[in-house]
Each structure stands twice: as structure tokens, then as C-alpha cells.
XYZ file of C-alpha atoms in Angstrom:
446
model
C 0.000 0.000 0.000
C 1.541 3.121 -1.116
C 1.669 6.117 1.514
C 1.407 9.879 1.133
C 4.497 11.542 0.327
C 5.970 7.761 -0.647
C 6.778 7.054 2.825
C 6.930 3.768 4.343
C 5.394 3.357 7.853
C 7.368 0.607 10.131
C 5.716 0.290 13.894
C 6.729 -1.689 16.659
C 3.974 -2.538 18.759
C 5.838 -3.424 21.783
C 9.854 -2.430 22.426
C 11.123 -5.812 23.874
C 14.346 -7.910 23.391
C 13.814 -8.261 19.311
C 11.659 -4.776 18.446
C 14.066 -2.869 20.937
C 17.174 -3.955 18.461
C 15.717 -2.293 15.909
C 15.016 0.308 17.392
C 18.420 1.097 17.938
C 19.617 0.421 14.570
C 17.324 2.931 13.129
C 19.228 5.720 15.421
C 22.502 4.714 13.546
C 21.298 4.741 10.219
C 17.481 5.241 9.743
C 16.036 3.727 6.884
C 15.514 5.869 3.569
C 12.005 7.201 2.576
C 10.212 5.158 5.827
C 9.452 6.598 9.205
C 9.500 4.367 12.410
C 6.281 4.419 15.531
C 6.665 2.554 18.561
C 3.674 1.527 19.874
C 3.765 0.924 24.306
C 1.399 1.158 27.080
C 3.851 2.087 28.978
C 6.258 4.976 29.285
C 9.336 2.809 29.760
C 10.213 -0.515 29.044
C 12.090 -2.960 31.963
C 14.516 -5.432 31.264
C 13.249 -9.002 32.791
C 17.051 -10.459 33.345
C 17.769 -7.861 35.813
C 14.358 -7.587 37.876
C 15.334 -10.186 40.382
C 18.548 -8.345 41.364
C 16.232 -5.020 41.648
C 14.313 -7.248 43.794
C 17.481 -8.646 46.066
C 18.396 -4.904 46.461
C 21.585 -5.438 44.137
C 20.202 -2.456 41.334
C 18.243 0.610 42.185
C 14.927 0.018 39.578
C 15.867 2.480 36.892
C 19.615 0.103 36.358
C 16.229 -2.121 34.707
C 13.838 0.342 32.584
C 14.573 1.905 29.252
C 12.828 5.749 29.084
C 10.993 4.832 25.845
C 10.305 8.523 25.428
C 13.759 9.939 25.603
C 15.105 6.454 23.301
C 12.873 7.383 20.949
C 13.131 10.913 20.670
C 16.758 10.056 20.396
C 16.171 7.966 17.261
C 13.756 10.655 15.524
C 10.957 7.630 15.738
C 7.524 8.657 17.518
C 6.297 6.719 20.296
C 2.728 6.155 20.923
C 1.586 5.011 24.447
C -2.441 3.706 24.339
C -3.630 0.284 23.791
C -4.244 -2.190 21.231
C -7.475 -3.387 20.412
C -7.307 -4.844 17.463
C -5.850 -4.966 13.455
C -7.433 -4.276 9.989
C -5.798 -6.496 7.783
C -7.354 -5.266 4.778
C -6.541 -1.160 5.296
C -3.226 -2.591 6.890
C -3.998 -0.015 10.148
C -3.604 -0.845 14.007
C -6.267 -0.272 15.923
C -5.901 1.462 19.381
C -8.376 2.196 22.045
C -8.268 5.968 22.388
C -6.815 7.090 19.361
C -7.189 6.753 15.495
C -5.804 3.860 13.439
C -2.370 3.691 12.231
C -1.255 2.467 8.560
C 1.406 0.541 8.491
C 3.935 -1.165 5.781
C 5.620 -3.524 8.329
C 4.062 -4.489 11.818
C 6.669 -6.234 14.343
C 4.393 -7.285 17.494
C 6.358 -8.243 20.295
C 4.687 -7.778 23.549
C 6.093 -10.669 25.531
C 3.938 -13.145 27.093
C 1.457 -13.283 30.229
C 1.991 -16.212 33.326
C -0.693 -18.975 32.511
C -3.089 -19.490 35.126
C -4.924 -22.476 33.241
C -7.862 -23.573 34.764
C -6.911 -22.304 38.332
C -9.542 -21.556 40.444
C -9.094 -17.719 41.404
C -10.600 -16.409 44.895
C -12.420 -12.892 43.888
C -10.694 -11.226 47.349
C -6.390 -12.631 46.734
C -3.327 -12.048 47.424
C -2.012 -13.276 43.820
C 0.598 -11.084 42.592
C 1.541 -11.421 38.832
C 5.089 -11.002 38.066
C 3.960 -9.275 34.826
C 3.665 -6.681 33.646
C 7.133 -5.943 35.225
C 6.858 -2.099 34.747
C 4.167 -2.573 37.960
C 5.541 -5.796 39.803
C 7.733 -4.237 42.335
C 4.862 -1.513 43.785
C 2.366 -4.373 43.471
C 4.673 -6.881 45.431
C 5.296 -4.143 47.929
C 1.854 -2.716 48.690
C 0.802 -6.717 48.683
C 3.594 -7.230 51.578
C 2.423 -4.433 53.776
C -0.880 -4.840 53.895
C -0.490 -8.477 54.738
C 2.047 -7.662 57.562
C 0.084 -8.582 60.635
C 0.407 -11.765 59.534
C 3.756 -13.087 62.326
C 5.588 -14.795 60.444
C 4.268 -13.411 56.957
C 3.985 -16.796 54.560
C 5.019 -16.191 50.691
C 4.304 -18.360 48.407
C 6.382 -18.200 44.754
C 4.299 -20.215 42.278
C 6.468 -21.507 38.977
C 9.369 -23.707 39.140
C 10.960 -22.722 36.177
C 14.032 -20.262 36.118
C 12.031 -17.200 37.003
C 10.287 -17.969 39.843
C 13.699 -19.716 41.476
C 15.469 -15.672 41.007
C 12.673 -14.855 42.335
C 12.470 -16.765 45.802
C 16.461 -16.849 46.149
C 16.514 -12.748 45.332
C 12.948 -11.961 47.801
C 14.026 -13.572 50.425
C 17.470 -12.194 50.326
C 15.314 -8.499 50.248
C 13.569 -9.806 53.155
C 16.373 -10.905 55.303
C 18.387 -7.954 54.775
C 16.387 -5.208 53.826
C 12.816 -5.429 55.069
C 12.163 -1.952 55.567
C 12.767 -1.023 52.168
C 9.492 -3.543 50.983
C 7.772 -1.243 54.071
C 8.195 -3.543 56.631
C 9.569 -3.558 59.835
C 13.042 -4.170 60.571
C 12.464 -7.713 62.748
C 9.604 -8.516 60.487
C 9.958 -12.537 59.675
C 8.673 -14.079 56.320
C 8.371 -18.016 55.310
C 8.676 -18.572 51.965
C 7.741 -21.774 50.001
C 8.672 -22.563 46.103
C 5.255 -24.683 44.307
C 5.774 -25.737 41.714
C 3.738 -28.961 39.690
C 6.811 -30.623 38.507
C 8.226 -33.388 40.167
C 11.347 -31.156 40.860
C 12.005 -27.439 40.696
C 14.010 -26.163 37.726
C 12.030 -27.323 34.684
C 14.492 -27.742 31.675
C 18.028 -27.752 33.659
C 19.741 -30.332 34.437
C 19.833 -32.734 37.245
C 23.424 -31.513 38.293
C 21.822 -27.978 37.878
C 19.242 -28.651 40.044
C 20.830 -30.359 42.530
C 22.677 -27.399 43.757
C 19.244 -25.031 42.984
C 17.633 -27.537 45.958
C 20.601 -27.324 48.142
C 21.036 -23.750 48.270
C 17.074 -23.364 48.770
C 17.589 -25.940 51.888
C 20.469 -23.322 53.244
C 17.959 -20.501 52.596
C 15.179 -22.220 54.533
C 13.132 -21.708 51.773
C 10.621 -25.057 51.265
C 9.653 -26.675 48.519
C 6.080 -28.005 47.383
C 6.365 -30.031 44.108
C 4.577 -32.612 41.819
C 1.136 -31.247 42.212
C -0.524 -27.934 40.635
C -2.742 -25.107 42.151
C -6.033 -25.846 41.264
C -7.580 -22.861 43.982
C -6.163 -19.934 45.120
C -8.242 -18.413 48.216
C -7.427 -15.417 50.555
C -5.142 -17.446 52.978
C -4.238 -20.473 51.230
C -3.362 -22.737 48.401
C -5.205 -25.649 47.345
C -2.746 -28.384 45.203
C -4.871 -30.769 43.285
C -3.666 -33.893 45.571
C -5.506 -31.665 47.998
C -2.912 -30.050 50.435
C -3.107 -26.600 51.280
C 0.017 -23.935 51.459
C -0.739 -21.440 53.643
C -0.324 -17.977 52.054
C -0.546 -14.379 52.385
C 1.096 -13.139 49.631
C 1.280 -15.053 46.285
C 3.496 -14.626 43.664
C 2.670 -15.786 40.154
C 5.659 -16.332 37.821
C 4.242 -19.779 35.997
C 4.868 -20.623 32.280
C 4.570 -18.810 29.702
C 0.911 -18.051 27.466
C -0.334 -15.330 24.914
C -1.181 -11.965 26.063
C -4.965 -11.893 25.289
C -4.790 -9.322 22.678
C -3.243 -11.723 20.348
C -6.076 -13.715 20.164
C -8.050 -10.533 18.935
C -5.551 -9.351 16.254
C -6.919 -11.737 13.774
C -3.453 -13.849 13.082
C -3.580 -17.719 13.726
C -2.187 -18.650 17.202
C -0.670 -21.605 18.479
C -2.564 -23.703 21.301
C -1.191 -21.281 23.974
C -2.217 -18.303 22.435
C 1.357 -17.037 20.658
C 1.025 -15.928 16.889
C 2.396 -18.822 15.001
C 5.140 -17.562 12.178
C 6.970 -18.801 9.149
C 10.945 -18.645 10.025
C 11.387 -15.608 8.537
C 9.461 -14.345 11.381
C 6.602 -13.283 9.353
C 2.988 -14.068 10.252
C 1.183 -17.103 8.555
C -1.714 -14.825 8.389
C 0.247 -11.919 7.163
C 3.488 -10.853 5.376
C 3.217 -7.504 6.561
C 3.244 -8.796 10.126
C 6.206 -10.406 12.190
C 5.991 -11.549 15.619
C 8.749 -11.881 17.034
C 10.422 -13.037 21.277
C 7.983 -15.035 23.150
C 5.286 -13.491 21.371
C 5.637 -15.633 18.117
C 5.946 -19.317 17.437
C 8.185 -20.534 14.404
C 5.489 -22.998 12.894
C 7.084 -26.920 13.311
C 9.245 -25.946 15.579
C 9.982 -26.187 19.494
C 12.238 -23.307 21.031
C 11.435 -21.905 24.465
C 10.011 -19.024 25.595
C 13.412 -17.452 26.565
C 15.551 -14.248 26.334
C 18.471 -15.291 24.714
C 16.240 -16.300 21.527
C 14.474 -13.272 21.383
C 17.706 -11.270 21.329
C 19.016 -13.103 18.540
C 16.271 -12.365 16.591
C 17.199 -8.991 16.543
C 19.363 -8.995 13.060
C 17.413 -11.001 11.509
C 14.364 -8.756 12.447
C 16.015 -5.956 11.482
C 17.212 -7.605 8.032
C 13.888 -8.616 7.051
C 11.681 -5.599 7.483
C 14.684 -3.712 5.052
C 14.176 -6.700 2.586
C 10.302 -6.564 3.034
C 10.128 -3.204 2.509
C 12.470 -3.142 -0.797
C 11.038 -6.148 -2.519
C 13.287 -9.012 -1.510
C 13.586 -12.663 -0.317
C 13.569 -12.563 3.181
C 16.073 -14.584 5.356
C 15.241 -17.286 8.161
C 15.746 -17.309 11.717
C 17.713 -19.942 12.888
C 17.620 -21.052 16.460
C 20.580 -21.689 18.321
C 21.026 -25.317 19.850
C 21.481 -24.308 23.369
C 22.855 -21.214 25.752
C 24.178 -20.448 28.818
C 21.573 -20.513 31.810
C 22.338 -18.221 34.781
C 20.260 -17.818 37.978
C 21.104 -15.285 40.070
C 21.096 -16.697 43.969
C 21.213 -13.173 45.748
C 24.900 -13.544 47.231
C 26.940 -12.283 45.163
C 27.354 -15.623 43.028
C 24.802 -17.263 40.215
C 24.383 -20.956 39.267
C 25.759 -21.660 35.802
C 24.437 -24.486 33.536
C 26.375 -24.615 30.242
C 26.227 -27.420 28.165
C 26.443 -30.593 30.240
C 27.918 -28.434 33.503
C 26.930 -26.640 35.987
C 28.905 -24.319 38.210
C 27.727 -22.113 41.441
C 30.778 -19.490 42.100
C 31.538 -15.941 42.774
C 32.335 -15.656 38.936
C 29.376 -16.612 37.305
C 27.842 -14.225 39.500
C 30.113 -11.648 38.350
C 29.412 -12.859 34.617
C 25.456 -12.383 34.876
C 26.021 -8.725 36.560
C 28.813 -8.184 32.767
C 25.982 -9.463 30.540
C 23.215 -7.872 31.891
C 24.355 -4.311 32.125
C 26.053 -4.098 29.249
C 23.180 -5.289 27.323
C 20.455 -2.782 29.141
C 23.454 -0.103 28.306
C 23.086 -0.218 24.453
C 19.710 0.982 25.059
C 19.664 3.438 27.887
C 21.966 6.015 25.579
C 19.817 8.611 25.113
C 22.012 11.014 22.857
C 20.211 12.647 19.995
C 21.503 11.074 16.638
C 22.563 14.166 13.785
C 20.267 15.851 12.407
C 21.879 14.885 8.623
C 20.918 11.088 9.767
C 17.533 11.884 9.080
C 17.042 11.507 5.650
C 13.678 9.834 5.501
C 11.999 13.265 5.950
C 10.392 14.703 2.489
C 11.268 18.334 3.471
C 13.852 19.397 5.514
C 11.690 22.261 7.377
C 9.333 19.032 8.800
C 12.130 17.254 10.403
C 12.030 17.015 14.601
C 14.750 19.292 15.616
C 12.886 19.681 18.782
C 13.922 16.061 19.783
C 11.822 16.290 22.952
C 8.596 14.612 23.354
C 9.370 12.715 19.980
C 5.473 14.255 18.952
C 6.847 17.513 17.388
C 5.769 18.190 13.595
C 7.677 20.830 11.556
C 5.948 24.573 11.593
C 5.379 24.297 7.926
C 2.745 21.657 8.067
C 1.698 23.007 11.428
C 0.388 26.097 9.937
C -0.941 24.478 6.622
C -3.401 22.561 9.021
C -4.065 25.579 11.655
C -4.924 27.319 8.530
C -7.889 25.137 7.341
C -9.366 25.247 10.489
C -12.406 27.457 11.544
C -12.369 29.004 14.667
C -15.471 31.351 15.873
C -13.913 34.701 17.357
C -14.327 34.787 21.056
C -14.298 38.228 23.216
C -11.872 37.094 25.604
C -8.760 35.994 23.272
C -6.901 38.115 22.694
C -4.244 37.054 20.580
C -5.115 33.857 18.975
C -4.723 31.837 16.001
C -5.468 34.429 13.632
C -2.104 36.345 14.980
C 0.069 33.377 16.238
C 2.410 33.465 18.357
C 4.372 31.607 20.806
C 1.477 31.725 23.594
C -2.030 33.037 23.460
C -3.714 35.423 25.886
C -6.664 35.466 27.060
C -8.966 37.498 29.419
C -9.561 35.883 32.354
């Protein structure tokens, strides 16, 4: 669909791992004749690999967020925040909530995923905390905390298994033990926390070595364990597993597997049978060659690869590659998944557990190693210099292009005052100066 001016519209619904890459390669060198919108619901985007260690106390919260406003600005691409209701397929437009549609040439959705809840019986008073979305977890988990306080000691329950969840218990009650007062709780305040999980063993997909030490260092902590049954109820004190025991409980914290955010199952693209848009490996939508999904939100069709990080940030390039050979007219490439990674859970002590390849290793230096990766990665995209002006070559006139760099909303004057010229506007005794002598305020009688 050709645009006005010739312009190609890319828009990122979503500024994870993958969409976040390209992102940033549009500040080095934005595409020619095509203008970029990132489309959030929030104002700032957090970085999952580092919110246990916000959580232990080891980061202050903004060492984890991304100022989508200021990155964006920075890359001359506009960012809209509202929500996504839907897409038009045929007009090729997203549709948002409280604002008109948006045309697009190449859609990228990744939004992540949501914790699955299943068919869990949910109490309508709770004390279920999601872990997503993260941009809200840590007020959530704290206002959760303090108002069950009374509660001597406080019980915790961290409901998962997998890698998350495991950060999650080792890096809370670390918070707890040191730090209670910054959760809002009193300094001698005592918590019990307990790991559920419905596996036979916590740490689904590591190995047995792996998880050997993951249950030993939990035993140290005094942290227990409830596995090989699921939560089929959760009530206002309690946990009911499906063999029928209870875990008492007075905070909850949800940080299961992985499922489809609900709007995916309204964008009209075939999903998967846990709700993630199923792709070709080029990344592109069965539905739709306009539309990739990409990190946990999309599933390569015939194929098997986790919900994890690591794969969504290799996407990135290839992303990146195919919406420039979409947009010109060319094969695309495929994504390739790696065969395996390094797996690194952060245990709250200055040390991590390492699992690579058929080893594992719990030391000082793997520790170290997570606390490398991580910030350098959330670095590359909390630089929040303006890119030159003469980068911007996708504009059509040089008077419209954003030297403001600001809000990332600014239009050029130009095309400002072609529009404030078409519109009519009755006189009114109190203005003073108005539209009809601009200026850089109004005034008006008051």
C-alpha cells in the first residue's frame, strides 16, 4: 500500500528484546524514505534479566527500565503510548483504544507473554501477585507485603518452578532478610517462603546436576519446597494443590509458564494452542506478510524453542534484516535457532548458578558474569544522545524534520500552519491574541 508523500510506515507494537534492536539500529542509520512508531502502554520498558537483582536490592529500579520517550526521541521515531485493540488487515492499520488507526507497511508485534493461570480456580478477594507486567511488579509486590504484615511470620508463596520464579524466591528472600524496611516492613519482620511448583522437581528444563545445587542452596535458605502437584484454587489465605494439600499464604506470587497476552487472540493472526502468533521462520505471520511476531510473542510454525531471552535477542538482526528486505522487494532470510545457551540464575549472594552445556557451576564468577551481561546489554539501550540531524534523511522536506527532539510528537511549523490554517475558529471576546495572529502563547482574558 503506497503512503502519502511515498513514505513507508514501520511500527513496533511493543519495544522488547527483538523490536528494541531495531530500534536502535534505526538511530545509527534510519532507513531511507520510511518513518519508524513505537507503539507501548507504557512509558518505559524494563529489562526481565535484571528484575530479580532489583528485587534482592543489588540495582536501584531504573539500572532495569529503558525511558521509551527519551530512546525514541533520540532515534527521531515517535512513540505512541495507548492500547491495542485490534488490526485491519485489509486497510493494513492498528487499531488502538483511544486514538485513530495507524497504517502501516511492516508491523513487528512483540509484547512478551502473560503467566498462565490455566484452569486455576481464582478467589475474587487474593493475594495473587503477577510477576507481569514488570513495569508494575515491584509496587504491586510491595503494597501486597504491607498490607499483609500482621500476619507473624508473613507466609510467601512463589508459584512456577521454572528459572524465574527460582530468582525470584532466592533474590525476595534475600530483600527480606536484609532489607525489610525497604518492601515497608519492619526491621524484625519474619517471612516463610515456600517454592510450588507442579513438577516433580524445581528447575524445569536444567539439568539434574543444575538442580541439585538449585535444591541445596534453597535448603540453606530455609526456603521449602512443594512439588509434583498444581494449584487448582487460590483463596485469601491459602493454596489448594490438586492432591488436595493446602500452602498457607498471604502473599502469592505468580511467575508460571509462559501463554499469549490476550490481545493476540483478537488481532486476527492464527495462534498456536497457547495463544502465541504462530510464524513462518522468517518471522513473518502465517496470516500476514506484513506482520512479524517476534520473542515469546511468536511461534516458528514446526518448531519447538522456548520461551526465553536469549532467543528473542538473537532475533534482533534477523528482524532488522527482514523488514529492510520486506520493505524493498526481496527474499527474506530465516531465523535460525541456536542449539542451546548459557543458563544463569542469580542466587542473591553475590554468586549465580551456571548451567552450560552438560555443567553446571555455582561461584563468585558466574555471578560476576550475569552482573557483565546484563548491564552491558540494558546499556546499548539506555543512551539517550540525539543522533545528527543529517541522519535523518527519511523526511520529504527538511523544514518538517524534529529538531525539537523532545517529546518525539513535534511536527515541523510548515505543516503546522498548513493545518491551523484550514481550520475554523469562531472569534471569542476574551482571546486576545489567537490563532489568527500566532504566536508563541495566546492570551486570554480571564
Amino acid at each position: 500500500m503506497q503512503k502519502k508523500l511515498g513514505r513507508n510506515t514501520v511500527v513496533l507494537l511493543g519495544v522488547g528484546h527483538t523490536n528494541a534492536h531495531v530500534l536502535r539500529k534505526w538511530k545509527m542509520k534510519p532507513l531511507e524514505n520510511a518513518q519508524l512508531i513505537c507503539v507501548s502502554n507504557f512509558p518505559k520498558a524494563t529489562y526481565s534479566g535484571m528484575l530479580p537483582g532489583v528485587l534482592a536490592g543489588q540495582y536501584e529500579i531504573d539500572a532495569m527500565q529503558v525511558d521509551l520517550v527519551r530512546l525514541c526521541a533520540s532515534a527521531g521515531s515517535r512513540l505512541i503510548i495507548d492500547e491495542v485493540t485490534g488490526i485491519d488487515h485489509e486497510e493494513q492499520q492498528l487499531i488502538f483504544r483511544n486514538r485513530p488507526a495507524l497504517t502501516y507497511d511492516a508491523l513487528s508485534i512483540g509484547i512478551g507473554s502473560v503467566p498462565a493461570f490455566g484452569e486455576t480456580d481464582i478467589a475474587d478477594e487474593n493475594p495473587l501477585i503477577a510477576v507481569k507486567p514488570m513495569q508494575t511488579f515491584l509496587p504491586r509486590l510491595k503494597l501486597q507485603l504491607v498490607r499483609a504484615s500482621e500476619s507473624r511470620p508473613q507466609k510467601i508463596a512463589v508459584v512456577g518452578g521454572g528459572l524465574g520464579s527460582v530468582e525470584i524466591a532466592f533474590c525476595l528472600h534475600e530483600r527480606l532478610t536484609s532489607d525489610p524496611a525497604s518492601l515497608g516492613l519492619a526491621a524484625h519482620h519474619r517471612a516463610e517462603l515456600t517454592l510450588v511448583t507442579g513438577s516433580d522437581r524445581v528447575g524445569a528444563g536444567l539439568l539434574d546436576s543444575t538442580r541439585d545445587r538449585v535444591e541445596q542452596e534453597l535448603i540453606r535458605r530455609g526456603i521449602k519446597t512443594s512439588s509434583g502437584s498444581r494449584v487448582q484454587q487460590v483463596n485469601s489465605d491459602c493454596l489448594i494443590l490438586e492432591n488436595g494439600n493446602r500452602v498457607d499464604s498471604d502473599v502469592v506470587i505468580w511467575a508460571t509458564g509462559a501463554v499469549g497476552a490476550p490481545i493476540l487472540s483478537r488481532l486476527g493472526l492464527e495462534t498456536d494452542d497457547r495463544g502465541f502468533i504462530l510464524t513462518n521462520p522468517t518471522l513473518q505471520s502465517v496470516t500476514s506478510n506484513q506482520v512479524f511476531a517476534v520473542g515469546d510473542t511468536g511461534s516458528i510454525q514446526g518448531q519447538n524453542v522456548d520461551k526465553a531471552g536469549v532467543y528473542a535477542v538473537r532475533q534482533g538482526p534477523v528482524l532488522w534484516d527482514n523488514i529492510r528486505r520486506l520493505l524493498w522487494g526481496r527474499k527474506l532470510v530465516d531465523y535460525v535457532p541456536q542449539q542451546g545457551f548459557l543458563k544463569l540464575i542469580n542466587t542473591a549472594d553475590g554468586k549465580s548458578i551456571a548451567e552450560y552445556h552438560n555443567r553446571s557451576f555455582h561461584r563468585r564468577w558466574c555471578g560476576w558474569l550475569k552482573d557483565r551481561i546484563d548491564v552491558q546489554f540494558i546499556k546499548m539501550y539506555q543512551d539517550y544522545t540525539p543522533m545528527k540531524l543529517s541522519e535523518v534523511d527519511s523526511a520529504p522536506d527538511p523544514q518538517e524534520i524534529m529538531r525539537c527532539l523532545g517529546c518525539g510528537g513535534k511536527i515541523g511549523s510548515q505543516l503546522l500552519g498548513q493545518v491551523l490554517s484550514e481550520l475554523e475558529v469562531p472569534p471569542h471576546d476574551d482571546v486576545v491574541i489567537g490563532l489568527d495572529h500566532p504566536d508563541d502563547a495566546a492570551v486570554v482574558k480571564t
